[in-house]
PDB file of C-alpha atoms in Angstrom:
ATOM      1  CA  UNK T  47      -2.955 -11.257 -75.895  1.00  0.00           C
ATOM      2  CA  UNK T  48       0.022 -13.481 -77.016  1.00  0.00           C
ATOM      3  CA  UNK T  49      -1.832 -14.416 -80.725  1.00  0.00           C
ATOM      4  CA  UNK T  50      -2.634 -12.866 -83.520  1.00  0.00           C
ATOM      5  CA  UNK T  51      -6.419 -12.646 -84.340  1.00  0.00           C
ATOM      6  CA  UNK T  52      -8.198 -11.542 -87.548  1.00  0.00           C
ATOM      7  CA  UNK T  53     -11.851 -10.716 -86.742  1.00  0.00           C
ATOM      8  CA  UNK T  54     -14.775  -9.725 -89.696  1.00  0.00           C
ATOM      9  CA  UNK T  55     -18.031  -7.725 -88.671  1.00  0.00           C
ATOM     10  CA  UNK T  56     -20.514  -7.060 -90.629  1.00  0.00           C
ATOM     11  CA  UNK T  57     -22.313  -4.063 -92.267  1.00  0.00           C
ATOM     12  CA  UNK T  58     -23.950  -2.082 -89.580  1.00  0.00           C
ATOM     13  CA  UNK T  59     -23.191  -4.260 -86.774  1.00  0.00           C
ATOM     14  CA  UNK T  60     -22.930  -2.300 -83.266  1.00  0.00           C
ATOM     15  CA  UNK T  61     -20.624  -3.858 -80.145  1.00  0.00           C
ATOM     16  CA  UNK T  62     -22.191  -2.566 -77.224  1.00  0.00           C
ATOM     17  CA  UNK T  63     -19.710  -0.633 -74.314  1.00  0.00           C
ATOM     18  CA  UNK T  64     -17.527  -3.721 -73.457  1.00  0.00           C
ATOM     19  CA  UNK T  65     -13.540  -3.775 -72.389  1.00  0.00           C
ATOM     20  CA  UNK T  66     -10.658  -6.376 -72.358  1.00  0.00           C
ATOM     21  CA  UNK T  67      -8.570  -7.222 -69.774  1.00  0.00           C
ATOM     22  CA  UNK T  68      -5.523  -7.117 -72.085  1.00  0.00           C
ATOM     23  CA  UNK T  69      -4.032  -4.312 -73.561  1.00  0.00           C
ATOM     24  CA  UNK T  70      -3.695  -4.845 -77.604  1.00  0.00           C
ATOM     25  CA  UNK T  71      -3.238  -3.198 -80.648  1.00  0.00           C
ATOM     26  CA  UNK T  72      -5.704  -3.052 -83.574  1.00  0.00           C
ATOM     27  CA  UNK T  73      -5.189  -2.623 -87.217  1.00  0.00           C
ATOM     28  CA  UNK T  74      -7.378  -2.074 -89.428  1.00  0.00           C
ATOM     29  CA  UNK T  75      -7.722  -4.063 -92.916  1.00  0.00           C
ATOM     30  CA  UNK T  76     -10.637  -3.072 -94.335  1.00  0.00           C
ATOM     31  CA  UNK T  77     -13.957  -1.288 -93.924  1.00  0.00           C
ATOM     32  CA  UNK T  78     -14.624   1.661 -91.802  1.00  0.00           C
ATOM     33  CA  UNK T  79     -16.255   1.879 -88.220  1.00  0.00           C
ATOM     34  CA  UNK T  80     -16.536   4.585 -85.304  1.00  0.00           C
ATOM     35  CA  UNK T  81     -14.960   3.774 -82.223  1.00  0.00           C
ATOM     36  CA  UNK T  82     -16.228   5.384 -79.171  1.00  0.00           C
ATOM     37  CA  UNK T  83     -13.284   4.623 -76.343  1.00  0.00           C
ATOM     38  CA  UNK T  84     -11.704   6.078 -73.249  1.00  0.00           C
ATOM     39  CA  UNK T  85     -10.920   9.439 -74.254  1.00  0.00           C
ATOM     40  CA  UNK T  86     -12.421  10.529 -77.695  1.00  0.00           C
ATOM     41  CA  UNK T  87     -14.385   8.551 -80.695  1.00  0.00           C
ATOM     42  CA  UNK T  88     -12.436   8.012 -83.202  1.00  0.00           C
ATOM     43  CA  UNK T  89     -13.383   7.432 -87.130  1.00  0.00           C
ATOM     44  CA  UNK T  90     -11.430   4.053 -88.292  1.00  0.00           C
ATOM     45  CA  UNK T  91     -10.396   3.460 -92.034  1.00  0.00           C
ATOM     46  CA  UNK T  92      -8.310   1.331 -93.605  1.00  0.00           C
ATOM     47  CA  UNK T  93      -4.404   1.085 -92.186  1.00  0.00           C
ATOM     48  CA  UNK T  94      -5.383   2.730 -89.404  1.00  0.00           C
ATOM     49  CA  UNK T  95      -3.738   1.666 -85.850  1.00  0.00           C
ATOM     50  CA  UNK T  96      -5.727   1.993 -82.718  1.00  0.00           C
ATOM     51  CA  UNK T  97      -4.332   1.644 -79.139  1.00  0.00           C
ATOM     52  CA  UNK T  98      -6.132  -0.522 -76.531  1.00  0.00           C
ATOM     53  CA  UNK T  99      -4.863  -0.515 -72.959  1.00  0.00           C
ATOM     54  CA  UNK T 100      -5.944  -2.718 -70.329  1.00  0.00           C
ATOM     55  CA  UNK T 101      -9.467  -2.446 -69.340  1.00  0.00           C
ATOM     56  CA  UNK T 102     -10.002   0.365 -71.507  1.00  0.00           C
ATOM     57  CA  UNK T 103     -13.845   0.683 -72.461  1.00  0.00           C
ATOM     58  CA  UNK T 104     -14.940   1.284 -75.612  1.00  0.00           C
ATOM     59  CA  UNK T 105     -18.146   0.912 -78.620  1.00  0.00           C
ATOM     60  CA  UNK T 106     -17.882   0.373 -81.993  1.00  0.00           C
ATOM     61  CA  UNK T 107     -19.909   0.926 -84.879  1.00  0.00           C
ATOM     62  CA  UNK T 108     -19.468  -0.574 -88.511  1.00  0.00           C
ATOM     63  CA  UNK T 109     -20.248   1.077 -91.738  1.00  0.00           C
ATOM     64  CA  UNK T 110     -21.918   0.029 -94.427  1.00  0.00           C
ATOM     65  CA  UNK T 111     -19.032  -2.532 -95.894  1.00  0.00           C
ATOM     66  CA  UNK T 112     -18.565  -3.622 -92.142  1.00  0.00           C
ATOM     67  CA  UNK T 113     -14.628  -4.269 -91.608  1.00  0.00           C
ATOM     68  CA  UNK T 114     -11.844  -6.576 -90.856  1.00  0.00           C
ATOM     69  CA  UNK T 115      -9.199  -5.968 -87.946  1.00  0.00           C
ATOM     70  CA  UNK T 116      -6.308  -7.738 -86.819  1.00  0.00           C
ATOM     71  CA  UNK T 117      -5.722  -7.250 -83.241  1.00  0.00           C
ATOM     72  CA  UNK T 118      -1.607  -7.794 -82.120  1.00  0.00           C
ATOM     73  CA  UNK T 119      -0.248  -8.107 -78.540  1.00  0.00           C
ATOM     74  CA  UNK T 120       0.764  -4.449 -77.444  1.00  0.00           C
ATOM     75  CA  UNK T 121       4.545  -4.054 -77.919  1.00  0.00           C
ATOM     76  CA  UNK T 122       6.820  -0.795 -77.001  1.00  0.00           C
ATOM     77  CA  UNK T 123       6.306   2.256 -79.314  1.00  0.00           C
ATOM     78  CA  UNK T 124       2.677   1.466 -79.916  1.00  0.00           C
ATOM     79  CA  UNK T 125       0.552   4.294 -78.533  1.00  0.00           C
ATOM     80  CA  UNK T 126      -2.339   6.113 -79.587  1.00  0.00           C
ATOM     81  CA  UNK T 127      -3.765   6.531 -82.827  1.00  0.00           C
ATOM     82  CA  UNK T 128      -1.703   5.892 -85.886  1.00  0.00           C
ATOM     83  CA  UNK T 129      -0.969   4.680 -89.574  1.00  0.00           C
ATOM     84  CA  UNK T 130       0.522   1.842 -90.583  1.00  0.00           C
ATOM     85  CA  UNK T 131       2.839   1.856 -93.187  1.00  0.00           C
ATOM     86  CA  UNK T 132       2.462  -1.589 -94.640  1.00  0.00           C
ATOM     87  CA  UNK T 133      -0.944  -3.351 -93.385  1.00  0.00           C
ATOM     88  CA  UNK T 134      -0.733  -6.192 -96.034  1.00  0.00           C
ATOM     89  CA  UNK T 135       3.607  -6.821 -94.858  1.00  0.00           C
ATOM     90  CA  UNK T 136       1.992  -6.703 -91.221  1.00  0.00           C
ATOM     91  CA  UNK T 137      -1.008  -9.522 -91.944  1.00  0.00           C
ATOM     92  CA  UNK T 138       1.614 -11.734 -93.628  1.00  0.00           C
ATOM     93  CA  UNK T 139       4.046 -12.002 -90.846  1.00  0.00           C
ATOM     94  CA  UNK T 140       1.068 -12.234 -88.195  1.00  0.00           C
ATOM     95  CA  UNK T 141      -0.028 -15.347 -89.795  1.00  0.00           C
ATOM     96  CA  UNK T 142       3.805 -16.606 -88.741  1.00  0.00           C
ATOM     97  CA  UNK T 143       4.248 -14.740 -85.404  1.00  0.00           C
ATOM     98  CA  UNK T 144       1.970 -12.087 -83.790  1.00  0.00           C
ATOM     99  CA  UNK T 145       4.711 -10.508 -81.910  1.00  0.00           C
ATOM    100  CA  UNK T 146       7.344  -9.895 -84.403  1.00  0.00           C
ATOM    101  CA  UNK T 147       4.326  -8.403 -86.462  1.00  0.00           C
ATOM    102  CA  UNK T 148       3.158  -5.780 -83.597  1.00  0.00           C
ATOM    103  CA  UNK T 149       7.220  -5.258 -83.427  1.00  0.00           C
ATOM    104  CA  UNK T 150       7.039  -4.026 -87.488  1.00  0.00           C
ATOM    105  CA  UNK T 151       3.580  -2.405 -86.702  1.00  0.00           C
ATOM    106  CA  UNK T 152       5.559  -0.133 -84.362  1.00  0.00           C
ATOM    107  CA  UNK T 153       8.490   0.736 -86.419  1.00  0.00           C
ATOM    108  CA  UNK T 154       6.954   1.562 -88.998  1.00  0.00           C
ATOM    109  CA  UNK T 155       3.727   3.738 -87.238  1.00  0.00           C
ATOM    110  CA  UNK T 156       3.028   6.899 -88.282  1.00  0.00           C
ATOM    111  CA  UNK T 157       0.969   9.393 -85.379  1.00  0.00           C
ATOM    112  CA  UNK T 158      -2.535  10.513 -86.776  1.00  0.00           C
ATOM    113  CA  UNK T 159      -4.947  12.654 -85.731  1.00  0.00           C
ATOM    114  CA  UNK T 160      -8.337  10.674 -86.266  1.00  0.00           C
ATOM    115  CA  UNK T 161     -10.823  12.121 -83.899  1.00  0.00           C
ATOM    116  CA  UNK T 162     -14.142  13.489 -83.992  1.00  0.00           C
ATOM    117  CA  UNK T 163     -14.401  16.316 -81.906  1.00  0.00           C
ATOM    118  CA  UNK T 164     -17.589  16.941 -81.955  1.00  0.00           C
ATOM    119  CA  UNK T 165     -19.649  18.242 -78.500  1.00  0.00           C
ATOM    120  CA  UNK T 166     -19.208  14.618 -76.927  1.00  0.00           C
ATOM    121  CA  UNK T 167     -15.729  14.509 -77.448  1.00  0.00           C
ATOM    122  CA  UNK T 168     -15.246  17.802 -75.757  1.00  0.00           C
ATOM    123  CA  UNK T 169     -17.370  16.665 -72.658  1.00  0.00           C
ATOM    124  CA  UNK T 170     -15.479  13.194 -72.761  1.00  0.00           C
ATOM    125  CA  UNK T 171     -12.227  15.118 -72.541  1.00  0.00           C
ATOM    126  CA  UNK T 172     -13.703  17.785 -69.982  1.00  0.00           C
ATOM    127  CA  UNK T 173     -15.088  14.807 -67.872  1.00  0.00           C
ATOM    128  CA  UNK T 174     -11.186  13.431 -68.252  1.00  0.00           C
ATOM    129  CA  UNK T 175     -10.249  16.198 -66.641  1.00  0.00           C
ATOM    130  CA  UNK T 176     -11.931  17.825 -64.198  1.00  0.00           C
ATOM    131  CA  UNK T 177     -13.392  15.276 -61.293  1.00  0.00           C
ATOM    132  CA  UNK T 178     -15.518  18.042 -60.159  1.00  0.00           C
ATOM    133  CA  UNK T 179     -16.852  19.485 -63.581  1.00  0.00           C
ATOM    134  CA  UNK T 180     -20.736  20.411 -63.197  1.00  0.00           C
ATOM    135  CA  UNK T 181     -22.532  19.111 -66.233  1.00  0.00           C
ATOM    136  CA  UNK T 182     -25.353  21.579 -66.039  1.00  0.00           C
ATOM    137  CA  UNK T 183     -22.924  24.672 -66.228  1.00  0.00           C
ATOM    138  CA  UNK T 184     -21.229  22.366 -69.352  1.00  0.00           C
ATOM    139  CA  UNK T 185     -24.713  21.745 -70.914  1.00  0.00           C
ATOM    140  CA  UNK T 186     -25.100  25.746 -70.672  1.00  0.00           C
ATOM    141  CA  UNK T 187     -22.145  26.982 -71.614  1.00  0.00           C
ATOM    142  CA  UNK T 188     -22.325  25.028 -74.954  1.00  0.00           C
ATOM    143  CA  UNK T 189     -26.245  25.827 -75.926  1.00  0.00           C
ATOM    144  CA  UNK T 190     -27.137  22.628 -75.204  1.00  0.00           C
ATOM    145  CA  UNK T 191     -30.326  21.061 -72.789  1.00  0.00           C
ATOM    146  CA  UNK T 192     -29.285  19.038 -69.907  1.00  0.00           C
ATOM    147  CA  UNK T 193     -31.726  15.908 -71.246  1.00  0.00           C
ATOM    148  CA  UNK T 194     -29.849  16.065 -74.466  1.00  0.00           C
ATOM    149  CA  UNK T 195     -26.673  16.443 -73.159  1.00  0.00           C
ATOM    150  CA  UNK T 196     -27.512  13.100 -71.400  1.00  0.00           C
ATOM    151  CA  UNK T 197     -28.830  11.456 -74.569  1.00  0.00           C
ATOM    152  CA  UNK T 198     -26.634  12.539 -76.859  1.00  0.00           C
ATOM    153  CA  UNK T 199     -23.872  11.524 -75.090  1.00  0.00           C
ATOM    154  CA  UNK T 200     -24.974   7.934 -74.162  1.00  0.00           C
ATOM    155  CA  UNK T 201     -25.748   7.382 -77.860  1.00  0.00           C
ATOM    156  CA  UNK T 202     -22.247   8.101 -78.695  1.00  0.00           C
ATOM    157  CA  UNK T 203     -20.224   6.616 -75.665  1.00  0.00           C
ATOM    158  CA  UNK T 204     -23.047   3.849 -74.724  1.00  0.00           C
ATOM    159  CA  UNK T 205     -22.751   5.324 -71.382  1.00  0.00           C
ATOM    160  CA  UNK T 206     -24.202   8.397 -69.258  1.00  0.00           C
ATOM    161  CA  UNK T 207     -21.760  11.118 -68.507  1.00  0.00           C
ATOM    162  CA  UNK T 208     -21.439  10.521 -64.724  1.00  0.00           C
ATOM    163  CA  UNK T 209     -20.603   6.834 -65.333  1.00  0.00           C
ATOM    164  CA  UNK T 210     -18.226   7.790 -67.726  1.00  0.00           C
ATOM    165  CA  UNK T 211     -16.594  10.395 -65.501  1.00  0.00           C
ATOM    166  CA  UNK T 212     -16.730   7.387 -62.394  1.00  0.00           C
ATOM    167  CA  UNK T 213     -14.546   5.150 -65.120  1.00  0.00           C
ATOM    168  CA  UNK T 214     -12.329   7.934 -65.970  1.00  0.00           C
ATOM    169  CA  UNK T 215     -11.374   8.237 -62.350  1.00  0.00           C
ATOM    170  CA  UNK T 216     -10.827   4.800 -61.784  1.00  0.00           C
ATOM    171  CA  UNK T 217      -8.557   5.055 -64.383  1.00  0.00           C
ATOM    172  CA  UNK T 218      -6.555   7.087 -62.821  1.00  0.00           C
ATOM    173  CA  UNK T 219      -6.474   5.416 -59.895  1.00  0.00           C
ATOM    174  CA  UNK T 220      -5.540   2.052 -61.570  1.00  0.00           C
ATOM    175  CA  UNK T 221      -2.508   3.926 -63.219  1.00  0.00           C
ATOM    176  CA  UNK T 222      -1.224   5.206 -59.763  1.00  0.00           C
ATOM    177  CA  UNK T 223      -1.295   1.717 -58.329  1.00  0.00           C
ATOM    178  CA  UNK T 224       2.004   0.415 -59.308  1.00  0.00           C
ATOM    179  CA  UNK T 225       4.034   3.440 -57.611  1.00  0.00           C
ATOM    180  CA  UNK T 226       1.433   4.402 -55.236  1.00  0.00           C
ATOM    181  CA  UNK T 227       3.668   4.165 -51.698  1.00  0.00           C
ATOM    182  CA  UNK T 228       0.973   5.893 -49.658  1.00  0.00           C
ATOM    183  CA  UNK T 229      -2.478   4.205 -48.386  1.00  0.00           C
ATOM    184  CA  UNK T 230      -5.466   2.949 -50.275  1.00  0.00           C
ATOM    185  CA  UNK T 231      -7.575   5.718 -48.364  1.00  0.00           C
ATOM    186  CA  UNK T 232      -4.813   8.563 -49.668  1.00  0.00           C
ATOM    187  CA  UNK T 233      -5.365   7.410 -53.622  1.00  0.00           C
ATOM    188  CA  UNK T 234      -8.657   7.601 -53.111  1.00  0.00           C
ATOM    189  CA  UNK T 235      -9.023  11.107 -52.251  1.00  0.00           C
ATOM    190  CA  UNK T 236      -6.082  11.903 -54.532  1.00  0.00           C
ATOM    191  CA  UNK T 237      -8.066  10.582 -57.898  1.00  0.00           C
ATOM    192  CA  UNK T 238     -11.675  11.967 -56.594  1.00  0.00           C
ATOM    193  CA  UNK T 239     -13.394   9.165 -54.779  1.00  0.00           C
ATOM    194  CA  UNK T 240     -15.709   9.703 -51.931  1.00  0.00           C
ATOM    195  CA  UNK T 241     -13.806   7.114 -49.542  1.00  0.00           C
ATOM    196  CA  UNK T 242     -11.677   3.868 -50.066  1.00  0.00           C
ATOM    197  CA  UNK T 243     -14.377   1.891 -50.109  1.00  0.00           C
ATOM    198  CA  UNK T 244     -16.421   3.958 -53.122  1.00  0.00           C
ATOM    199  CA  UNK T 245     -12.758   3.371 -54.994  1.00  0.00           C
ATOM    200  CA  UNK T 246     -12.531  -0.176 -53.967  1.00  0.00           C
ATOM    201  CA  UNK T 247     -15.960  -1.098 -55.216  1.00  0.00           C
ATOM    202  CA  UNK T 248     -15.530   0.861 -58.678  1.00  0.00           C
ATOM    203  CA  UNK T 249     -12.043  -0.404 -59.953  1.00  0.00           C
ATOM    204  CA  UNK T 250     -13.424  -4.273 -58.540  1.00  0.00           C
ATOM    205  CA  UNK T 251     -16.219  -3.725 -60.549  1.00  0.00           C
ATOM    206  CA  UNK T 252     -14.058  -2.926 -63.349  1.00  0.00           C
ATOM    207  CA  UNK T 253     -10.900  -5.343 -63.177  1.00  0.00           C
ATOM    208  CA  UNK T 254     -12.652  -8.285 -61.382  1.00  0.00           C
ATOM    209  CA  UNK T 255     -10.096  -7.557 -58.682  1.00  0.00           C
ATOM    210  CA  UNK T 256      -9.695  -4.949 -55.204  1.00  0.00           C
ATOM    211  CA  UNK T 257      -7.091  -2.416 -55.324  1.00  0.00           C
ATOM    212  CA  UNK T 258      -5.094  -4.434 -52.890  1.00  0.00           C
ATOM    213  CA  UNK T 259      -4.843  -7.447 -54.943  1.00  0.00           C
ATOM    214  CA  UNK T 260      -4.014  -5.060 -58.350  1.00  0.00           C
ATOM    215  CA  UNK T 261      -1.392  -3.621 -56.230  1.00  0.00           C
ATOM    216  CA  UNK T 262       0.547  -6.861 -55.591  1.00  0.00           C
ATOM    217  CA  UNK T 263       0.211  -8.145 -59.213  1.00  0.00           C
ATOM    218  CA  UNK T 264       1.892  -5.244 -60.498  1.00  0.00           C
ATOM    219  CA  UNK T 265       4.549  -5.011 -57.712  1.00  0.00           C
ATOM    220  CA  UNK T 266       5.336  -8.536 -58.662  1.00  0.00           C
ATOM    221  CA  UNK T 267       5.336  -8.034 -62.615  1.00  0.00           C
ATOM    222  CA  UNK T 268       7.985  -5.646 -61.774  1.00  0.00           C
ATOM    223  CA  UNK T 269      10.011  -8.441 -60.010  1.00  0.00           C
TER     224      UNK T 269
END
């Protein structure tokens, strides 16, 4: 994302589970929403500053004054979750030029703790990080039913737990690429795939590209 753009949704609109290709950065103008991405959901208000990275998943729904967000190209010192200082200074100068608007987003970014953390964000974090976690000695260990673990979860995330643990470990795998020296086969096992061919399929499925072509792209962005 090179441009600024200034999007409006409406009162109670949903966007389905969907990711970008592009990492970016979104502020937010007005209105409040929950955003459900890789990691934890996270409860949006105004001047907050929200981290996308590239083909990071996520859901979003609006409340009742829907909301207006101005995504920026993703500069250095944006990360996370944070507060901006000035929103209003920051729409101005995107209007002129997007990136010397993310580069005043991040200096002037506060961090901010703006998650949930309510029983789906601890299994989203658990599924994070443990490839082998069982979900029916989760599901017990927190009081709650297997079928509703399920449910509840896919209502918030728009996705069942083992997909979202699958994503979460191609993830990984996409962020070893670009200093991975060993073999395709190797990263596999190392991030919790079955076989190359289980971790080709999923990150394909995800990018629109095989590891092997991912691999070269970022070796030559590095050039």
């Amino acid at each position: 994302m090179n441009a600024a753009a200034f999007t409006r949704h409406d009162p109670g609109e949903r966007l389905p589970r969907h990711r970008h290709s592009e990492a970016y950065v979104a502020l937010v103008l007005a209105g409040t929403y929950v955003e459900a991405g890789d990691g934890a959901r996270v409860a949006a208000a105004p001047g907050m500053v929200i981290v996308h990275r590239g083909h990071d998943a996520h859901r979003d729904e609006f409340g009742r004054a829907g909301a207006s967000v101005l995504n920026l190209p993703l500069v250095a010192g944006l990360d996370g979750i944070g507060r901006a200082a000035d929103p209003d200074a920051v729409a101005r100068l995107a209007m002129r030029d997007a990136h010397a608007a993310a580069m005043l987003l991040a200096e002037t970014v506060t961090p901010e703790a703006a998650r949930l953390d309510d029983w789906p964000d601890l299994l989203a974090e658990a599924l994070s990080g443990d490839a082998e976690l069982c979900l029916a000695d989760w599901a017990a260990a927190h009081g709650i039913a297997p079928p509703s673990l399920s449910r509840g979860f896919r209502l918030a995330y728009g996705v069942s737990p083992k997909r979202y643990r699958l994503e979460q470990r191609a993830r990984r795998a996409l962020g070893h690429l670009s200093g991975w020296t060993g073999s395709l086969a190797a990263l596999a096992a190392e991030t919790g795939f079955a076989d190359q061919a289980h971790m080709t399929r999923t990150l394909a499925a995800m990018t629109g590209a095989p590891p092997q072509r991912l691999r070269v792209k970022s070796v030559q962005a590095r050039v």
